[in-house]
Amino acid sequence: MEQGRPHPALPYPRTGAPAPACAPLAEGAGARGEHVHGDRREHVERVEHGQYVEQGEYGRGAPGHGGHAHARGSAGAPTAGTGVVARRMPTRYSVRGQVLDALRKALVSGELIPGEVYSGPALAERFGVSATPVREAMQQLVAEGAVEAVPNRGFRVTSRSARDLAELAEVRGLLEVPVLLRLARTLPAARWRELLPLAETAAAVARGGDRAVYAEADRDFHRALLGLGGNRQLVTVADELHRRAQWPTPDGPVRHTEDLVADAAEHVALLDALAARDLPAVETLVRGHYTGAAH
C-alpha cells in the first residue's frame, strides 16, 4: 500500500461484473485439470487413447479460441475411435502465469493506469490468490519495463511518452521490414493466403472493441507473419517489442473500436501486397502500420 496518501482505487470493481482481464483466479487450477488463458477459463476433458480435448467457452474445435484437440500420438492424425485430430498436449499454466497474463491484459486495456502505484497484497486480494505469485508476476513486468518497483509501496505502472512509442516503431521497422521484403520476393502467393484466417480473426475481434483481446489477436498475426522466415529468435524479439508498443501512454489517445478495425484491415492489405510481390507497397504498409499503432 502506498504510504502518505490513500492508494488509488484499483481498476477492478469489487461489486458488479468483474473486468474480464481481472477475474479472480483459482490457485492450483492446473492440478485440477483446469487452466486459465487471461480472461477465459478452459476445462481439459480426458477422452480415449490418452487424448485430450480443451473445451472452452467458445465451443470445441473453434480455431484460435481454445477448442483444440491434443494427443500423445503424431500431430494431425485422428485417434481411432475418437474422430478427434491429435495435435499437442495441453499446457497447464501456473498461478503466476495466470496472474501475469491477466496483468498484461489490464495494462493493454488501460485498467492499470500509468503513473499509479499498486500494492501486491491488494492485487492478490482482488485475484483471490496469495501475494507470492502476484509479486513474481510483477517482477517479470519490471524486467519487461511495464512497471517499476517502489520500495515499501508496491509497483508503479511505467509512464511512457510518444517518443518511446515512436522509437519502438522505428526499431520494429528496422528488424521486420527487411525480412518481409525478402520473403515477398521468394514465397509463393499461396503461403500468404494461409495467413488470411488469422487476419480475419483479428478483424472480427477488432469489431468487438476489446483492446486487450485485440492485442492478442494482433500479435498472433504478426508472429505467424514473421514465422514464415524461420528465425525463431527474431520472432521472439519482435513479439516483445510489439507487446511493449501496445501499452497505452498516460496522455495518449484511447483506441476506439473504429481504430482497431482500421488497424486490422491493414493486415489484409499487407497480405495482398505480399502475395502480389509489390515491394514498395509492402514497405509503406508495414512502416505505416507500426507508426499508426504508436498513436
Short mmCIF file of N, CA and C in Angstrom, two decimals, residues 37-108:
data_model
loop_
_atom_site.label_atom_id
_atom_site.label_comp_id
_atom_site.label_asym_id
_atom_site.label_seq_id
_atom_site.Cartn_x
_atom_site.Cartn_y
_atom_site.Cartn_z
N HIS A 37 -6.49 -18.86 -19.54
CA HIS A 37 -5.80 -18.01 -20.51
C HIS A 37 -6.34 -16.61 -20.31
N GLY A 38 -5.72 -15.86 -19.40
CA GLY A 38 -6.15 -14.48 -19.22
C GLY A 38 -7.58 -14.41 -18.77
N ASP A 39 -8.47 -14.06 -19.69
CA ASP A 39 -9.84 -13.77 -19.30
C ASP A 39 -10.79 -14.91 -19.63
N ARG A 40 -10.29 -16.06 -20.00
CA ARG A 40 -11.22 -17.17 -20.21
C ARG A 40 -10.68 -18.43 -19.55
N ARG A 41 -11.56 -19.24 -19.06
CA ARG A 41 -11.20 -20.47 -18.37
C ARG A 41 -11.58 -21.65 -19.24
N GLU A 42 -10.70 -22.61 -19.36
CA GLU A 42 -10.96 -23.76 -20.20
C GLU A 42 -10.77 -25.02 -19.38
N HIS A 43 -11.58 -26.04 -19.68
CA HIS A 43 -11.50 -27.30 -18.98
C HIS A 43 -10.92 -28.35 -19.90
N VAL A 44 -10.10 -29.21 -19.34
CA VAL A 44 -9.47 -30.26 -20.14
C VAL A 44 -10.21 -31.55 -19.89
N GLU A 45 -10.76 -32.09 -20.94
CA GLU A 45 -11.55 -33.30 -20.86
C GLU A 45 -10.74 -34.47 -21.38
N ARG A 46 -10.57 -35.52 -20.57
CA ARG A 46 -9.84 -36.70 -20.99
C ARG A 46 -10.75 -37.59 -21.83
N VAL A 47 -10.25 -38.04 -22.98
CA VAL A 47 -11.01 -38.94 -23.83
C VAL A 47 -10.17 -40.16 -24.11
N GLU A 48 -10.57 -40.96 -25.08
CA GLU A 48 -9.97 -42.27 -25.27
C GLU A 48 -8.54 -42.18 -25.76
N HIS A 49 -7.79 -43.26 -25.54
CA HIS A 49 -6.45 -43.45 -26.07
C HIS A 49 -5.49 -42.35 -25.65
N GLY A 50 -5.61 -41.88 -24.43
CA GLY A 50 -4.68 -40.89 -23.92
C GLY A 50 -4.81 -39.53 -24.58
N GLN A 51 -5.95 -39.24 -25.15
CA GLN A 51 -6.13 -37.98 -25.89
C GLN A 51 -6.92 -37.00 -25.05
N TYR A 52 -6.65 -35.72 -25.27
CA TYR A 52 -7.33 -34.68 -24.52
C TYR A 52 -7.99 -33.72 -25.48
N VAL A 53 -9.06 -33.09 -25.01
CA VAL A 53 -9.70 -32.02 -25.78
C VAL A 53 -9.90 -30.85 -24.84
N GLU A 54 -9.47 -29.66 -25.25
CA GLU A 54 -9.74 -28.47 -24.48
C GLU A 54 -11.15 -27.99 -24.84
N GLN A 55 -11.98 -27.85 -23.83
CA GLN A 55 -13.35 -27.38 -24.05
C GLN A 55 -13.46 -25.98 -23.48
N GLY A 56 -13.46 -24.96 -24.33
CA GLY A 56 -13.52 -23.57 -23.88
C GLY A 56 -14.90 -23.00 -24.07
N GLU A 57 -15.05 -21.76 -23.65
CA GLU A 57 -16.36 -21.13 -23.73
C GLU A 57 -16.78 -20.87 -25.15
N TYR A 58 -15.81 -20.92 -26.12
CA TYR A 58 -16.15 -20.67 -27.50
C TYR A 58 -16.61 -21.94 -28.22
N GLY A 59 -16.55 -23.06 -27.52
CA GLY A 59 -17.01 -24.30 -28.14
C GLY A 59 -15.85 -25.13 -28.64
N ARG A 60 -16.03 -26.41 -28.73
CA ARG A 60 -14.98 -27.33 -29.12
C ARG A 60 -14.62 -27.14 -30.59
N GLY A 61 -13.33 -27.08 -30.82
CA GLY A 61 -12.84 -27.08 -32.19
C GLY A 61 -12.80 -25.73 -32.86
N ALA A 62 -13.15 -24.65 -32.15
CA ALA A 62 -13.10 -23.34 -32.80
C ALA A 62 -11.67 -22.88 -32.88
N PRO A 63 -11.11 -22.64 -34.08
CA PRO A 63 -9.71 -22.29 -34.19
C PRO A 63 -9.41 -20.98 -33.51
N GLY A 64 -8.32 -21.03 -32.71
CA GLY A 64 -7.86 -19.82 -32.07
C GLY A 64 -8.61 -19.45 -30.82
N HIS A 65 -9.57 -20.27 -30.40
CA HIS A 65 -10.38 -19.90 -29.25
C HIS A 65 -10.47 -21.02 -28.22
N GLY A 66 -9.46 -21.79 -28.08
CA GLY A 66 -9.44 -22.76 -27.01
C GLY A 66 -10.07 -24.07 -27.33
N GLY A 67 -10.63 -24.27 -28.51
CA GLY A 67 -11.24 -25.54 -28.84
C GLY A 67 -10.27 -26.38 -29.61
N HIS A 68 -9.24 -26.89 -28.96
CA HIS A 68 -8.18 -27.61 -29.64
C HIS A 68 -8.12 -29.05 -29.16
N ALA A 69 -7.75 -29.95 -30.04
CA ALA A 69 -7.57 -31.34 -29.66
C ALA A 69 -6.10 -31.60 -29.43
N HIS A 70 -5.80 -32.53 -28.53
CA HIS A 70 -4.43 -32.83 -28.18
C HIS A 70 -4.27 -34.34 -28.01
N ALA A 71 -3.10 -34.84 -28.34
CA ALA A 71 -2.85 -36.25 -28.14
C ALA A 71 -1.38 -36.50 -27.99
N ARG A 72 -1.03 -37.70 -27.51
CA ARG A 72 0.37 -38.07 -27.39
C ARG A 72 0.89 -38.68 -28.68
N GLY A 73 0.00 -38.91 -29.64
CA GLY A 73 0.40 -39.51 -30.90
C GLY A 73 0.96 -38.49 -31.86
N SER A 74 1.01 -38.86 -33.15
CA SER A 74 1.57 -37.97 -34.14
C SER A 74 0.63 -36.81 -34.40
N ALA A 75 1.23 -35.61 -34.67
CA ALA A 75 0.44 -34.41 -34.87
C ALA A 75 -0.40 -34.55 -36.13
N GLY A 76 -1.65 -34.10 -36.02
CA GLY A 76 -2.52 -34.05 -37.17
C GLY A 76 -3.19 -35.37 -37.50
N ALA A 77 -2.93 -36.44 -36.76
CA ALA A 77 -3.52 -37.75 -37.07
C ALA A 77 -4.68 -38.02 -36.14
N PRO A 78 -5.88 -38.34 -36.67
CA PRO A 78 -7.00 -38.64 -35.78
C PRO A 78 -6.79 -39.96 -35.07
N THR A 79 -7.15 -39.99 -33.78
CA THR A 79 -7.01 -41.20 -33.00
C THR A 79 -8.21 -42.10 -33.25
N ALA A 80 -7.94 -43.37 -33.44
CA ALA A 80 -9.01 -44.32 -33.75
C ALA A 80 -10.06 -44.31 -32.67
N GLY A 81 -11.31 -44.29 -33.09
CA GLY A 81 -12.41 -44.39 -32.14
C GLY A 81 -12.85 -43.07 -31.55
N THR A 82 -12.11 -41.99 -31.81
CA THR A 82 -12.48 -40.71 -31.22
C THR A 82 -12.94 -39.71 -32.25
N GLY A 83 -12.38 -39.78 -33.49
CA GLY A 83 -12.73 -38.80 -34.51
C GLY A 83 -12.17 -37.43 -34.23
N VAL A 84 -11.20 -37.34 -33.31
CA VAL A 84 -10.62 -36.06 -32.93
C VAL A 84 -9.19 -36.01 -33.45
N VAL A 85 -8.80 -34.88 -34.04
CA VAL A 85 -7.45 -34.75 -34.59
C VAL A 85 -6.46 -34.51 -33.47
N ALA A 86 -5.39 -35.29 -33.47
CA ALA A 86 -4.35 -35.16 -32.45
C ALA A 86 -3.43 -34.02 -32.79
N ARG A 87 -3.14 -33.17 -31.83
CA ARG A 87 -2.22 -32.06 -32.08
C ARG A 87 -1.11 -32.02 -31.06
N ARG A 88 -1.42 -31.56 -29.84
CA ARG A 88 -0.37 -31.46 -28.83
C ARG A 88 -0.99 -31.58 -27.45
N MET A 89 -0.16 -31.84 -26.47
CA MET A 89 -0.65 -31.92 -25.10
C MET A 89 -1.04 -30.54 -24.61
N PRO A 90 -2.08 -30.43 -23.76
CA PRO A 90 -2.47 -29.12 -23.25
C PRO A 90 -1.44 -28.57 -22.29
N THR A 91 -1.35 -27.25 -22.24
CA THR A 91 -0.47 -26.57 -21.30
C THR A 91 -1.28 -26.14 -20.09
N ARG A 92 -0.80 -26.46 -18.91
CA ARG A 92 -1.47 -26.04 -17.69
C ARG A 92 -0.63 -24.94 -17.06
N TYR A 93 -1.18 -23.75 -17.04
CA TYR A 93 -0.44 -22.61 -16.55
C TYR A 93 -0.38 -22.61 -15.03
N SER A 94 0.73 -22.10 -14.49
CA SER A 94 0.85 -21.89 -13.07
C SER A 94 0.02 -20.68 -12.68
N VAL A 95 -0.20 -20.53 -11.37
CA VAL A 95 -0.93 -19.36 -10.90
C VAL A 95 -0.17 -18.09 -11.28
N ARG A 96 1.15 -18.12 -11.18
CA ARG A 96 1.95 -16.96 -11.57
C ARG A 96 1.70 -16.61 -13.03
N GLY A 97 1.65 -17.62 -13.89
CA GLY A 97 1.40 -17.38 -15.30
C GLY A 97 0.02 -16.80 -15.55
N GLN A 98 -0.97 -17.28 -14.79
CA GLN A 98 -2.33 -16.77 -14.92
C GLN A 98 -2.38 -15.29 -14.53
N VAL A 99 -1.74 -14.98 -13.40
CA VAL A 99 -1.72 -13.59 -12.93
C VAL A 99 -0.99 -12.70 -13.92
N LEU A 100 0.14 -13.19 -14.45
CA LEU A 100 0.92 -12.41 -15.41
C LEU A 100 0.09 -12.11 -16.66
N ASP A 101 -0.62 -13.11 -17.17
CA ASP A 101 -1.47 -12.89 -18.34
C ASP A 101 -2.54 -11.83 -18.05
N ALA A 102 -3.17 -11.94 -16.89
CA ALA A 102 -4.23 -11.00 -16.54
C ALA A 102 -3.70 -9.59 -16.36
N LEU A 103 -2.51 -9.47 -15.75
CA LEU A 103 -1.93 -8.14 -15.57
C LEU A 103 -1.55 -7.52 -16.91
N ARG A 104 -1.04 -8.33 -17.82
CA ARG A 104 -0.70 -7.81 -19.15
C ARG A 104 -1.94 -7.30 -19.87
N LYS A 105 -3.04 -8.03 -19.74
CA LYS A 105 -4.29 -7.58 -20.36
C LYS A 105 -4.77 -6.28 -19.72
N ALA A 106 -4.62 -6.17 -18.39
CA ALA A 106 -5.03 -4.94 -17.71
C ALA A 106 -4.17 -3.76 -18.13
N LEU A 107 -2.91 -4.00 -18.42
CA LEU A 107 -2.04 -2.92 -18.92
C LEU A 107 -2.51 -2.44 -20.28
N VAL A 108 -2.79 -3.38 -21.19
CA VAL A 108 -3.19 -3.02 -22.55
C VAL A 108 -4.54 -2.31 -22.54
#
